[in-house]
Every structure is written in structure tokens, then in C-alpha cells.
XYZ file of C-alpha atoms in Angstrom:
739
model
C 0.000 0.000 0.000
C 1.535 3.330 -1.062
C 1.726 6.570 0.880
C 1.685 10.158 -0.385
C 3.805 12.773 1.381
C 2.212 16.257 1.286
C 3.624 19.485 2.753
C 1.128 22.228 3.720
C 1.786 25.957 3.616
C -0.247 28.636 5.341
C -2.802 28.761 2.498
C -3.145 24.996 2.843
C -2.159 24.363 -0.747
C -0.489 21.015 -1.322
C 2.979 21.428 -2.716
C 4.891 19.077 -4.935
C 6.584 16.031 -3.451
C 10.324 16.311 -2.765
C 12.471 14.821 -5.514
C 13.417 11.225 -4.665
C 17.154 12.034 -4.610
C 16.709 14.903 -2.131
C 14.472 12.747 0.066
C 17.131 10.033 0.047
C 19.801 12.553 1.096
C 17.646 13.755 3.996
C 16.966 10.225 5.160
C 20.643 9.314 4.921
C 21.622 12.390 6.911
C 19.091 11.520 9.602
C 20.483 8.056 10.155
C 24.097 8.840 9.223
C 25.439 8.799 12.789
C 23.537 5.632 13.675
C 24.185 3.641 10.484
C 27.966 3.680 10.834
C 30.072 2.503 13.715
C 33.078 4.454 14.941
C 35.488 2.626 12.648
C 33.320 3.367 9.622
C 32.985 7.011 10.632
C 36.779 7.365 10.520
C 37.156 5.150 7.462
C 39.506 2.651 9.128
C 39.372 -1.077 9.790
C 39.197 -2.687 13.195
C 42.862 -3.619 12.877
C 43.942 0.041 12.555
C 46.756 1.248 14.786
C 46.491 4.349 16.954
C 48.643 6.254 14.487
C 46.429 5.246 11.537
C 43.344 6.306 13.519
C 44.908 9.692 14.257
C 45.882 10.227 10.622
C 42.416 9.264 9.389
C 40.763 11.643 11.848
C 43.036 14.506 10.891
C 42.098 14.124 7.211
C 38.408 14.212 8.128
C 38.895 17.134 10.516
C 40.430 19.280 7.785
C 37.378 18.826 5.522
C 34.437 18.231 7.896
C 35.208 20.880 10.523
C 32.335 23.402 10.957
C 34.841 26.230 10.327
C 35.223 24.901 6.767
C 31.482 24.324 6.293
C 29.797 27.531 7.523
C 26.689 26.983 5.394
C 26.022 23.436 6.603
C 23.730 23.426 9.632
C 24.475 19.748 10.274
C 28.275 20.191 10.224
C 28.473 20.670 13.994
C 26.666 17.435 14.836
C 28.515 15.438 12.189
C 31.889 16.624 13.420
C 30.965 15.946 17.052
C 30.243 12.338 16.098
C 33.565 11.959 14.240
C 35.418 13.650 17.107
C 33.743 11.294 19.577
C 34.748 8.280 17.464
C 38.374 9.404 17.528
C 38.393 10.073 21.293
C 37.153 6.530 21.935
C 39.253 4.586 19.424
C 42.548 6.271 20.318
C 42.183 5.046 23.924
C 42.868 1.307 24.300
C 40.515 0.801 27.238
C 37.623 2.760 25.720
C 38.237 1.030 22.404
C 37.824 -2.393 23.976
C 34.652 -1.330 25.804
C 33.256 -0.012 22.523
C 34.189 -3.217 20.651
C 32.413 -5.278 23.287
C 29.404 -3.197 24.350
C 29.044 -0.699 21.525
C 28.336 2.956 22.193
C 25.946 2.054 25.011
C 28.843 0.498 26.903
C 30.628 3.829 27.139
C 30.073 6.325 29.902
C 27.287 8.586 28.660
C 28.775 11.475 30.613
C 31.918 11.225 28.517
C 30.173 11.753 25.195
C 31.862 15.120 24.756
C 30.313 18.257 23.334
C 33.303 20.336 22.241
C 36.177 20.314 19.817
C 39.120 22.469 18.868
C 39.279 25.150 16.191
C 40.135 24.172 12.623
C 43.682 25.548 12.996
C 44.348 23.068 15.797
C 43.888 20.136 13.431
C 45.707 21.935 10.643
C 48.847 22.898 12.551
C 49.021 21.196 15.935
C 47.133 17.934 15.748
C 49.778 15.239 15.969
C 51.643 16.809 13.086
C 55.096 15.863 14.369
C 57.074 13.463 12.203
C 60.101 12.787 14.347
C 61.548 9.626 12.852
C 60.675 6.311 11.284
C 59.938 4.639 14.609
C 57.146 6.677 16.173
C 55.606 4.092 18.494
C 58.278 2.273 20.470
C 57.422 -0.933 22.322
C 58.884 -1.539 25.760
C 60.172 -4.932 24.609
C 62.136 -3.204 21.834
C 63.735 -0.847 24.348
C 64.843 -3.914 26.325
C 66.436 -5.532 23.269
C 69.950 -4.631 24.385
C 70.441 -1.780 21.927
C 70.718 1.825 23.060
C 67.533 3.828 22.542
C 67.098 7.595 22.649
C 63.393 8.317 23.110
C 61.584 11.626 22.682
C 58.335 11.788 24.691
C 56.279 14.597 23.144
C 52.784 16.060 23.081
C 51.118 17.384 19.900
C 50.140 20.749 21.426
C 53.564 21.420 22.945
C 55.272 24.352 21.170
C 58.733 23.238 22.332
C 58.055 19.822 20.780
C 57.359 21.482 17.430
C 60.550 23.531 17.719
C 62.533 20.367 18.415
C 61.016 18.297 15.583
C 63.335 19.395 12.691
C 66.408 19.106 14.940
C 65.318 15.637 16.058
C 64.930 14.524 12.431
C 68.444 15.742 11.566
C 69.808 14.110 14.699
C 68.057 10.836 13.779
C 69.753 10.800 10.355
C 73.145 11.576 11.887
C 72.889 8.739 14.444
C 71.302 6.197 12.095
C 73.012 2.856 12.647
C 74.781 4.035 15.807
C 71.859 3.987 18.271
C 68.114 3.560 17.930
C 66.047 6.742 17.846
C 62.362 6.735 18.791
C 59.508 9.032 19.704
C 56.337 8.491 21.726
C 53.218 10.612 21.288
C 51.950 11.077 24.853
C 48.624 12.300 23.510
C 47.959 8.850 22.057
C 49.958 6.814 24.593
C 48.986 8.519 27.820
C 49.114 5.342 29.945
C 52.649 4.522 28.778
C 53.899 8.063 29.465
C 52.321 8.091 32.924
C 53.952 4.747 33.763
C 57.306 6.181 32.717
C 56.811 9.252 34.940
C 56.670 11.727 32.051
C 55.130 15.004 33.249
C 56.699 17.586 30.924
C 57.286 17.821 27.172
C 59.482 17.187 25.386
C 61.251 14.710 27.699
C 64.322 13.025 26.212
C 65.664 9.788 27.741
C 68.430 7.328 26.913
C 67.408 3.722 27.625
C 69.832 0.814 28.053
C 68.668 -2.681 28.950
C 68.900 -3.353 32.668
C 70.025 0.178 33.546
C 68.344 3.320 34.829
C 67.177 5.715 32.083
C 69.314 8.833 31.623
C 67.514 12.126 31.017
C 68.874 14.740 28.618
C 68.800 18.225 30.193
C 71.088 20.129 27.830
C 70.574 22.546 24.970
C 68.313 20.953 22.355
C 70.737 21.356 19.474
C 71.869 18.569 17.158
C 75.491 18.781 18.335
C 74.532 18.588 22.021
C 72.208 15.655 21.358
C 75.006 13.838 19.509
C 77.537 14.530 22.296
C 75.095 13.295 24.937
C 74.353 10.112 22.961
C 77.968 9.250 22.209
C 78.937 9.060 25.880
C 76.831 5.879 26.105
C 78.498 4.228 23.091
C 81.153 1.705 24.048
C 83.330 0.115 21.371
C 86.472 -1.961 21.496
C 89.216 -1.412 18.892
C 92.253 -3.681 19.199
C 95.616 -2.605 17.833
C 97.016 -5.586 15.917
C 100.690 -6.081 15.205
C 102.929 -8.982 14.330
C 103.458 -9.979 17.968
C 99.752 -10.336 18.915
C 98.044 -10.929 15.588
C 97.568 -14.680 15.691
C 96.862 -14.903 19.435
C 94.142 -12.213 19.236
C 92.504 -13.775 16.181
C 92.541 -17.280 17.651
C 91.142 -15.984 20.950
C 88.224 -14.339 19.137
C 87.573 -17.397 16.965
C 87.406 -19.625 20.044
C 84.646 -17.332 21.356
C 82.756 -17.562 18.062
C 83.621 -14.037 16.944
C 84.967 -12.853 13.606
C 87.186 -9.874 12.896
C 86.811 -6.666 10.888
C 90.332 -5.345 10.313
C 91.423 -1.992 8.889
C 94.885 -2.141 7.293
C 97.027 0.963 7.607
C 99.925 -0.586 5.596
C 100.923 -3.820 3.910
C 101.394 -6.440 6.609
C 103.365 -9.549 5.823
C 101.718 -11.533 8.576
C 98.271 -10.944 7.072
C 99.542 -11.869 3.635
C 100.651 -15.223 5.033
C 97.080 -16.053 6.141
C 95.298 -14.561 3.149
C 93.285 -17.744 2.783
C 91.371 -16.741 5.908
C 90.534 -13.231 4.713
C 87.630 -11.664 2.832
C 88.805 -8.398 1.281
C 86.324 -5.485 1.319
C 86.962 -2.990 -1.465
C 85.048 -0.048 -0.026
C 85.348 2.628 2.618
C 81.615 3.385 2.791
C 80.289 2.390 6.226
C 76.945 1.038 4.946
C 78.607 -1.026 2.202
C 81.093 -2.429 4.723
C 78.198 -3.299 7.031
C 76.251 -5.100 4.268
C 79.294 -7.085 3.134
C 80.166 -8.091 6.697
C 76.578 -9.254 7.336
C 76.587 -11.247 4.083
C 79.804 -13.005 5.128
C 78.471 -14.019 8.545
C 77.696 -17.741 8.790
C 74.154 -18.776 7.867
C 71.698 -19.775 10.558
C 71.331 -23.472 11.255
C 68.479 -25.068 9.312
C 65.727 -26.916 11.128
C 65.196 -30.515 10.011
C 62.744 -33.244 10.918
C 65.516 -35.096 12.753
C 66.567 -32.078 14.803
C 63.104 -30.696 15.585
C 62.120 -32.642 18.705
C 65.677 -33.296 19.809
C 66.717 -29.635 19.781
C 63.522 -27.807 20.730
C 62.631 -30.034 23.635
C 65.792 -29.387 25.633
C 67.174 -25.936 24.907
C 65.950 -22.399 24.382
C 65.493 -21.782 20.672
C 64.323 -18.889 18.548
C 62.965 -20.329 15.293
C 62.127 -18.362 12.148
C 59.575 -20.133 9.925
C 59.275 -18.734 6.404
C 58.158 -19.614 2.865
C 60.309 -20.392 -0.157
C 63.710 -18.764 -0.452
C 65.268 -16.771 2.316
C 63.288 -13.663 3.145
C 64.974 -10.209 2.926
C 65.053 -10.095 6.723
C 66.856 -13.416 7.057
C 70.217 -11.740 6.428
C 69.578 -9.399 9.345
C 68.546 -12.418 11.419
C 72.169 -13.581 11.308
C 72.839 -11.054 14.075
C 70.310 -12.721 16.382
C 72.784 -15.353 17.510
C 75.175 -12.680 18.795
C 72.425 -10.636 20.455
C 70.958 -13.654 22.267
C 74.163 -15.506 23.171
C 74.240 -14.241 26.772
C 70.587 -15.229 27.214
C 71.463 -18.803 26.180
C 68.988 -18.641 23.304
C 70.047 -20.404 20.110
C 68.653 -19.586 16.663
C 67.231 -21.902 13.995
C 65.863 -21.212 10.535
C 63.137 -23.100 8.682
C 63.776 -22.201 5.039
C 60.466 -23.446 3.642
C 57.435 -23.683 5.842
C 55.715 -26.030 3.406
C 58.774 -28.292 3.547
C 58.818 -28.107 7.328
C 55.180 -29.114 7.475
C 55.744 -32.105 5.211
C 58.841 -33.190 7.110
C 57.482 -32.396 10.568
C 53.758 -33.127 10.887
C 53.975 -32.098 14.541
C 54.094 -28.474 13.365
C 50.550 -28.876 12.134
C 49.505 -30.001 15.615
C 51.094 -26.784 16.933
C 48.938 -24.782 14.470
C 51.951 -23.099 12.869
C 50.608 -22.568 9.380
C 52.187 -19.320 8.273
C 55.529 -17.481 8.455
C 56.369 -16.428 11.984
C 59.065 -16.216 14.629
C 58.588 -18.405 17.705
C 60.454 -18.985 20.949
C 60.640 -22.547 22.290
C 61.497 -22.344 25.973
C 63.293 -25.664 26.491
C 60.394 -27.315 28.323
C 59.155 -29.415 25.413
C 57.932 -28.611 21.922
C 54.494 -27.578 23.194
C 55.787 -24.768 25.412
C 56.333 -21.905 22.989
C 55.245 -18.379 22.109
C 54.805 -16.711 18.722
C 56.022 -13.179 18.025
C 53.124 -10.973 16.851
C 54.753 -7.550 16.679
C 56.699 -5.996 13.794
C 59.381 -8.258 12.327
C 62.272 -5.910 13.028
C 65.387 -7.132 14.751
C 65.162 -5.175 18.009
C 61.512 -6.207 18.478
C 62.388 -9.873 17.996
C 65.347 -9.670 20.402
C 63.223 -7.978 23.072
C 60.439 -10.537 22.570
C 62.861 -13.480 22.847
C 64.403 -12.187 26.065
C 61.030 -11.470 27.655
C 59.487 -14.738 26.494
C 62.095 -17.116 27.947
C 61.818 -15.401 31.335
C 58.025 -15.269 31.305
C 55.560 -18.085 31.975
C 53.157 -17.632 29.060
C 52.360 -20.464 26.680
C 50.457 -20.674 23.395
C 47.146 -22.501 23.871
C 45.376 -24.907 21.529
C 42.240 -27.064 21.909
C 44.270 -29.958 23.338
C 45.925 -27.924 26.131
C 43.168 -25.389 26.846
C 42.591 -25.229 30.663
C 38.796 -25.511 30.638
C 38.543 -28.224 33.303
C 41.790 -27.890 35.237
C 41.891 -27.137 38.932
C 44.862 -24.764 38.976
C 44.095 -21.093 38.209
C 44.733 -19.924 34.646
C 44.686 -16.497 33.022
C 43.759 -16.864 29.351
C 44.052 -14.017 26.870
C 41.741 -14.412 23.850
C 43.252 -12.248 21.109
C 43.626 -11.614 17.388
C 47.096 -10.876 15.923
C 45.707 -8.045 13.753
C 44.330 -6.212 16.824
C 46.691 -3.392 18.017
C 45.440 -3.401 21.652
C 46.015 -7.190 21.685
C 49.618 -6.777 20.595
C 50.132 -4.072 23.227
C 48.767 -6.350 25.973
C 50.982 -9.384 25.221
C 54.224 -7.983 26.757
C 52.228 -6.868 29.812
C 50.993 -10.439 30.256
C 54.603 -11.624 30.262
C 55.497 -9.139 33.014
C 52.512 -10.197 35.125
C 53.339 -13.897 34.658
C 56.816 -13.366 36.104
C 55.425 -11.715 39.228
C 52.779 -14.431 39.690
C 55.035 -17.399 38.932
C 53.858 -20.458 40.848
C 50.512 -18.850 41.719
C 48.816 -18.692 38.323
C 49.437 -19.994 34.815
C 49.199 -17.760 31.757
C 48.166 -18.672 28.219
C 47.151 -16.966 24.970
C 44.607 -18.226 22.421
C 44.624 -16.920 18.842
C 40.955 -16.513 17.911
C 41.743 -16.190 14.203
C 42.880 -19.840 14.314
C 40.710 -21.246 17.104
C 37.526 -19.284 16.403
C 35.268 -22.199 17.418
C 36.837 -22.344 20.865
C 36.559 -18.561 21.223
C 32.898 -18.686 20.191
C 32.294 -21.366 22.835
C 33.328 -18.805 25.475
C 31.281 -16.032 23.833
C 34.310 -13.864 22.995
C 32.926 -10.726 21.341
C 35.888 -8.332 21.442
C 39.671 -8.496 21.454
C 41.529 -8.732 23.677
C 39.294 -10.499 26.200
C 41.170 -11.785 29.243
C 39.536 -14.411 31.450
C 40.662 -16.008 34.716
C 39.637 -19.655 35.158
C 39.807 -20.788 38.778
C 38.131 -24.163 39.069
C 34.421 -23.555 38.577
C 34.821 -19.764 38.870
C 35.282 -17.640 35.752
C 36.180 -13.943 35.985
C 36.556 -11.628 33.016
C 39.268 -9.003 33.381
C 38.088 -5.443 32.809
C 40.872 -2.958 33.393
C 43.868 -1.202 31.964
C 46.006 -3.142 29.515
C 49.000 -3.233 31.831
C 50.791 -5.694 34.103
C 49.946 -3.527 37.126
C 46.266 -3.549 36.188
C 46.243 -7.341 35.869
C 48.018 -7.785 39.211
C 45.594 -5.402 40.918
C 42.634 -7.309 39.473
C 43.960 -10.668 40.693
C 44.749 -9.243 44.129
C 41.195 -7.922 44.233
C 39.827 -11.410 43.557
C 41.784 -12.725 46.558
C 41.114 -9.730 48.800
C 38.179 -7.692 47.430
C 38.530 -3.926 47.804
C 34.818 -3.218 47.210
C 32.321 -4.324 49.878
C 29.200 -5.933 48.381
C 26.286 -4.342 50.250
C 22.696 -5.487 50.711
C 19.868 -3.573 52.467
C 20.804 -5.024 55.836
C 24.542 -4.343 55.684
C 23.894 -0.906 54.134
C 21.728 0.085 57.118
C 24.209 -1.375 59.581
C 27.496 -0.114 58.125
C 26.729 2.952 55.992
C 23.563 4.782 56.951
C 23.882 7.241 59.799
C 27.428 6.375 60.837
C 29.786 8.980 62.313
C 31.618 11.511 60.169
C 34.854 9.623 60.821
C 33.672 6.696 58.690
C 33.046 7.810 55.107
C 31.569 5.519 52.441
C 31.582 5.753 48.635
C 28.778 3.600 47.205
C 28.009 2.594 43.605
C 24.352 1.742 42.890
C 24.379 -0.257 39.646
C 22.491 -2.739 37.468
C 24.264 -5.687 35.792
C 22.526 -5.057 32.441
C 23.715 -1.422 32.331
C 26.615 -0.856 29.899
C 28.087 2.210 31.673
C 27.847 0.271 34.965
C 29.944 -2.527 33.499
C 32.441 0.007 32.169
C 32.685 1.580 35.633
C 33.403 -1.681 37.527
C 37.209 -1.860 36.938
C 37.626 1.859 37.645
C 35.556 1.524 40.841
C 37.722 -1.368 42.028
C 40.881 0.544 41.248
C 39.576 3.631 43.047
C 38.808 1.455 46.093
C 42.411 0.228 46.185
C 43.687 3.795 45.849
C 41.470 4.848 48.776
C 42.419 1.897 50.989
C 42.625 2.972 54.625
C 41.025 6.359 53.947
C 37.484 5.811 52.642
C 35.351 2.650 52.590
C 33.979 1.648 49.185
C 30.888 -0.445 48.470
C 28.407 -1.372 45.750
C 24.708 -2.290 45.618
C 23.119 -4.453 42.901
C 19.864 -2.630 42.124
C 18.548 -5.434 39.935
C 18.680 -7.755 42.916
C 17.501 -5.142 45.453
C 15.229 -3.070 43.257
C 12.793 -1.931 45.960
C 15.654 -0.928 48.252
C 17.256 1.229 45.546
C 13.902 2.864 44.865
C 13.587 3.655 48.564
C 16.990 5.364 48.333
C 15.729 7.500 45.418
C 18.093 5.880 42.923
C 16.627 6.768 39.534
C 19.460 6.043 37.087
C 22.496 3.799 36.863
C 25.226 4.001 37.827
C 24.449 6.291 40.783
C 27.601 7.166 42.738
C 27.211 8.575 46.231
C 29.336 9.594 49.194
C 27.978 9.069 52.724
C 29.459 10.910 55.695
C 27.299 10.637 58.825
C 23.826 11.772 57.819
C 25.157 13.793 54.890
C 24.962 12.500 51.342
C 26.270 13.818 48.055
C 26.134 12.435 44.513
C 28.934 12.455 41.982
C 28.135 14.669 38.993
C 31.620 14.835 37.516
C 32.421 14.559 33.836
C 34.883 11.658 34.084
C 34.417 8.291 35.750
C 37.991 7.054 35.825
C 39.608 5.893 39.077
C 41.734 9.013 39.574
C 38.837 11.462 39.034
C 36.599 9.492 41.386
C 39.369 9.302 43.972
C 39.942 13.063 43.848
C 36.201 13.649 44.343
C 36.047 11.270 47.322
C 39.156 12.722 48.969
C 37.733 16.237 48.712
C 35.180 15.237 51.371
C 37.847 14.434 53.960
C 38.881 17.071 56.510
C 42.024 19.016 55.658
C 45.272 17.506 56.949
C 47.478 20.329 55.646
C 47.540 23.975 56.674
C 47.568 27.161 54.597
C 50.669 29.269 55.163
C 51.023 33.036 54.938
C 54.357 34.871 54.612
C 54.348 35.352 58.383
C 53.573 31.729 59.258
C 56.062 30.530 56.611
C 58.828 32.480 58.372
C 57.773 31.691 61.940
C 56.727 28.040 61.627
C 58.749 26.683 58.689
C 61.977 28.710 58.676
C 62.216 29.412 62.431
C 60.190 26.484 63.800
C 61.406 23.128 65.082
C 59.279 20.797 62.941
C 59.976 19.006 59.678
C 57.815 20.460 56.897
C 56.751 19.409 53.398
C 55.264 22.247 51.353
C 53.150 22.502 48.221
C 53.792 25.770 46.357
C 50.831 26.223 43.995
C 48.727 28.710 42.031
C 44.893 28.580 42.020
C 44.726 28.905 38.212
C 47.151 26.013 37.622
C 45.444 22.825 36.344
C 48.196 20.413 37.501
C 48.028 22.106 40.933
C 44.316 21.347 41.218
C 44.969 17.751 40.167
C 47.763 17.419 42.738
C 45.804 19.003 45.635
C 44.010 15.794 46.801
C 47.263 13.844 46.407
C 48.995 16.316 48.730
C 46.234 15.788 51.305
C 46.894 12.045 51.131
C 50.588 12.791 51.700
C 49.725 14.962 54.711
C 47.722 12.107 56.259
C 50.460 9.542 55.527
C 53.109 11.681 57.265
C 50.917 12.876 60.116
C 52.932 12.777 63.345
C 56.247 12.750 61.471
C 56.240 15.749 59.135
C 53.890 18.734 58.964
C 52.301 19.630 55.627
C 51.628 23.149 54.403
C 50.430 24.913 51.260
C 51.593 28.278 49.914
C 49.411 30.185 47.436
C 51.962 31.727 45.084
C 49.384 33.985 43.448
C 48.484 35.611 46.763
C 52.023 35.472 48.182
C 54.173 35.950 45.092
C 57.093 37.534 46.956
C 57.399 34.571 49.348
C 57.512 32.069 46.474
C 59.965 34.213 44.514
C 62.273 34.423 47.555
C 62.107 30.632 47.878
C 63.161 30.243 44.233
C 59.859 28.767 43.029
C 59.646 28.942 39.213
C 56.961 26.327 38.410
C 53.722 25.038 39.913
C 53.119 22.819 41.708
C 56.508 22.527 43.444
C 57.029 20.198 46.396
C 59.790 21.116 48.872
C 60.947 19.285 51.993
C 62.299 21.433 54.867
C 63.939 19.161 57.482
C 64.752 20.684 60.865
C 68.472 20.260 61.632
C 68.654 22.299 64.848
C 69.169 25.753 63.321
C 67.060 28.331 61.528
C 66.394 27.437 57.899
C 66.784 29.627 54.802
C 64.125 30.095 52.109
C 66.285 28.165 49.609
C 67.114 25.338 52.044
C 64.055 23.345 50.998
C 64.888 20.150 49.108
C 63.003 19.789 45.813
C 61.058 16.510 45.376
C 60.368 15.652 41.744
C 57.240 13.534 42.183
C 53.480 14.007 42.418
C 52.685 10.621 43.939
C 51.893 10.720 47.676
C 53.390 7.324 48.491
C 56.545 8.019 46.516
C 57.016 11.444 48.148
C 56.470 9.884 51.591
C 59.099 7.215 50.853
C 61.593 9.863 49.674
C 61.069 11.963 52.800
C 61.383 8.986 55.156
C 64.574 7.837 53.415
C 65.929 11.370 53.725
C 65.099 11.459 57.439
C 66.913 8.143 57.909
C 69.982 9.619 56.186
C 69.825 12.724 58.396
C 69.190 10.817 61.647
C 72.851 11.028 62.829
C 72.591 14.826 62.590
C 69.288 14.975 64.466
C 69.978 15.059 68.217
C 66.359 14.374 68.966
C 63.528 13.893 66.554
C 61.150 16.867 66.866
C 57.661 16.101 68.010
C 55.205 17.208 65.363
C 52.045 18.785 66.660
């Protein structure tokens, strides 16, 4: 049955129907935001990396921005949707929640309603091309090579000034050390874990050693000089008396020689049969010829497969057909991994390997890859899923043999085993999956003997993944007998460890109407509760759970944290006037307040909860600073801040935690540098917030005597201060009593 569409004007004359094409455009525009998911909106696949997502968004921003479409009334809404898609997909945790729950699984209060001007995307938006390697994995940094890393932020003007110098420096040092850069706008979690709080931050990384920060002039020459002090080379002067002994000594260690001849040497002429003459002085040509003359990797055969891989640590490269272009570079693997007691094998033709060694088929190795066999049998191995570059492979091999992670298959899947297992369901094409794998290795080392770790490739074992209803990658599940717990948290080793600790010793108290009335309602102001009223079917509630648990651990010993299941206790929640989920409340005595903040991450929730606690620090004026800090007999830790400073506001609740931690040992005070500028200037304060420790040593202190503490973590600052007090204890005749 057909329908006519008629539009009426004031005179009630029917007007002509809209042309079909225009009607189609209107209908498409109406459903445009709903008909495409976030990946489609940005024009990328689900396997896109963070960098590809950023690049795709920038291209759209330059054409779709409302500034460039002033006549399009729908431009604002369209660009908000694209901007929202980018904000979600660039964040690994939000991306996983979106993949699993869709848009409904995201916090509706984080939908966002603003964006930057068009010039931001044109000039500032991630438009820093520092070097070839922009995203550096932590495993690569641990490969044994020297890395110089630039941690930058797209909106940092100093980062833009450094960019051309960094590119020139990268070319100059190519082949000497590895140069990398990390965009802290896209990799915020990584930068926070590394303690990066200013941009650009330049660090030298060497495996097993403390990072070295560059603090000099950001010129190419100064960067080169700083880098070269970490380069160690050995050049042996050869002459007729030591020639043969030195060469034989190196050969016995499995090392060759690269010799530069300054003049004709009779001794070398006598052993010319041992020499390969290089007719070039170009460093790259010399390098290529030397690599070509290195001995080939040992080939894997059907006879050697079980015998070798079952007893020793082996790195095996499986490939198709002739040697791949990277196989020449792989010759260096043996030298890199010698000290780790990892030997290297090469399977020249995967099809030949499969025919000769049917057991490979049972291991589900069907395509070219690099795998580490850990010496505990042919079934205990891991496959490398990151980029096939040498430093990534070396870092992976070293991490893998130390870790306790194995590759799972249907025959060894721990579905009915009694010991606890953590299983990571992943897809190799998924960037967040690849980022999580090295974190699993770290966690497995710390939980050795307590829990087993395994990974299951869902692109190969899709039936097994479907059996466990895996809908997004990565999905990490803990099997503990009959109990199954899905991990929802940050893709980091610390996050995994916190989650497992929470299973053993829960940080969130599960409340029912009876325990709520007994423990929460009407208690004294001393006992403060944060309570989450939720429903299991609610997507934002599910997204909040890991952040709520993490917040509870961060608040341990300060505020009690609970949760109420409003599906189970529906009438009770209605009696508490809970009208939407999740409803987050703070109870202090008979007082109650709800959380209406924009963000629902652990740190934002923690800051909100801590703001309800009574002050543990005191505000200082110029007079009290002189009389109590400089002339007093107490130890003091001070926070010099400015009210307009964003980082100062973020640090304020952390400083209150510090004040409570040190209560009775060190007094805590705050100085407003906007109101008391002269006091801060006299103390040498040039940035906010600044934390200074003023120990009392028996005499009056000077404004500049405060010791700077370069941290914004309460526990870390407390540890630094206590260590400092222990060092000063011989000079302290009697420890002052803090009032």
C-alpha cells in the first residue's frame, strides 16, 4: 500500500513532493550517525593502529570541521560524532569497551560536546614526524640496543621547535643507536607509567640500567655529544706480535674480525686464505658485506626438531620459499641472544617443514612467523606478533624465555583444570592485543607459581573462542576451578596484578539492604563511604566496575567503598531515590552527596572522594612561613601552587593524602603563590606545583634550604622523605615532636 507525502503551507495548498534524490539525502543524513560505527565514521578497519586512527581523523577534521562548512547546519553534529569516534578509538581501554558493548557500553557522561578550532587540526594535531619509529614498544627498548626516546605532546610548542632538529639528529645517528619518539597524547598510559610530566622529555634507555635524562641545549650537536657518551666500542691494535693470538682468541669465542689495514702487513699476507677483502670505505657497504659473510643460521630438520627444541631455548624463524629479505639481518640474532642462552634456527620453507614435521601442524603453525621454544618441550612456545624488526624480535625473545606464558590450543586449553589460569583471547591483527601481550609476560613473572598464563589466537581457534562467547579483542579471562572472571581494566601488568589481588582480597564491599543500614547509613563523620548503585545489564555500569575497584584500592585505609546491585535489590534502591544507573554517592554521617563529575575514571573518582575528607594540611602566609617553617622546630613538606594552575588542582588531593600519611612525622603546608608571590619568589619557586621538603636540623632554615622533590605521587614522596630522614638521623639530636 503506497503513501503520499504532502507538505502544507499557510494557504493549505499542497505542494509538490520532494524529488526522490533529495528525500534520500535527507533520510541518509538523519540516520548517518547511527548507520555507521566508529570505525566506519573514521574510514579505518578494526585492525587500525592508533597512528592510523589519528591520521584518518586529521584528514576528516580538515574537511568536515564546521569552520570549513559555515553553510552546513548539520556540520556541527557530524563533526561531534567523528570527534567522539576518535576520542574513543585512540584510547585502548575505551576502544575495547566499545568493541564489546558498543556505544551504550561507554560512559554517557563522557560523550563530549566540544572540539578544537580548525587551525588546531591543521597545525598542531599530531603533526610531528620525528623519525621512522614513532611508536616504540617496551620490549624493543629492552632488546639490548641503546635507545634515545623523545616523549612529546602534539600541542607542545617546544616539541614542534625540536622536531626538525630531532629529524636531523636521527639521520646523523642512524646505525649508531636507535632513535624513537612516543606521542603522549595517544599513549597517555605509557607516558604516565614512565613518569613523564613535561614535554618534550628526552631519555636514553639501556637494557637493565636506569634511564638517563637529557637536560642540555636541544641542538643537534649537544644531542650527539650526549648520545655518544653511552656508546662503548672496542678497537684492538694488531701487530705482528699479537696478531695470531688475538685472532685465535676471538675465533674460540665464536667471533669474527673486521680489520682496517694501515699498511701492507706480511703476517696478514701469510694467512690470506682466511681473509675476505672489502673494497670499499663506505660504512653502509662495509656493514652489508660483513653481514653477508656471517655464517648462515642453522636449518631446522625433521631429525633435529624434537631433539633440539625439547631441551634448549630456541628462537625459530619459519618462512616460505627462499630466504626472506630479513633473514640476512637475522644472522645477528645469535650474537644478540648468546648471553641469554637462546640459540637460533631457521626453517627455510614452511611447506617443507610441514611435510617433514607433521607435529608443526599439531602446533597450528601454518604461516611465516618467529617463535620462541622455551626448552620445556615442543608444546611450550610463544609466537612473536609484533613488527618483524630485529630489536623487536630480540626484546620478545628475552622477555618470552623469562616469562611463563604459553600458546594454547584445543588440546591444552585449561577448561577443566583445577589450577588457576589467566587466558588471553586475542587476534594478531588487533593493536590493543599486541600491546597487551608484553604486559601479560610481566605479570606472569610476578605471579610465577601462583597462576598460569596462556594466549589463544581466535583467528585460528575461532570455534573455541565462540564457545566462550568472545565478542571483542583482547578479552582476558581467569579460570579458577568452577569460577570464571573476566578481566576489565587497563592493559597493563599492574592492572592485571591489581585485578587478581582484588579477587583474593576484594577492595569493594558488596552491600545489601541489611549491611547498608548497619554499616553505611547514619554512621559517624569519621567513617566515610563511597557507594556505587548499579544494574548488571547497564553498559556504563559494566564500564565503571574496573575503575571503581581501582579507586577502592587507591582509597584503601582512607574511605570505605561499596556497591549495591539494584537489579537484585530493586525496591531498596527505589527507597533510596536511585533513579538512574550508575548512581555514585558519598555518605558521611547523615550527609549524602552524589557524583556529577564529567569523568568516571579511578583518579577522578578518587579526587572527588578525597575532597570530602577534613584538611590535613595547613595554609601558610608569609608570616607563618617564616615563623613556623623557617624558624620552627618541625619538619615540613610544602606545596607551592597557584589557584589557576590545572596540575596544581589535580595534585591538591594527592597532597592531602601525603599529609595524612606523614601525620605525626612531618607537617604539611600549602603556599598560594598567586596571593604570596614575593614569598615564592624568595624561595626560588619557578613552576607550579613545586614540592619542597624542609627538614629541621637544629638551626634556623633559609628560604632556599628546601629540598626539591620531583614527584606528584603521595606514596613516593612519603618514601623519599622517610629515606631522607633516615639519612639525616645522625645529625638529628632528637627527633622533633610534630604537633
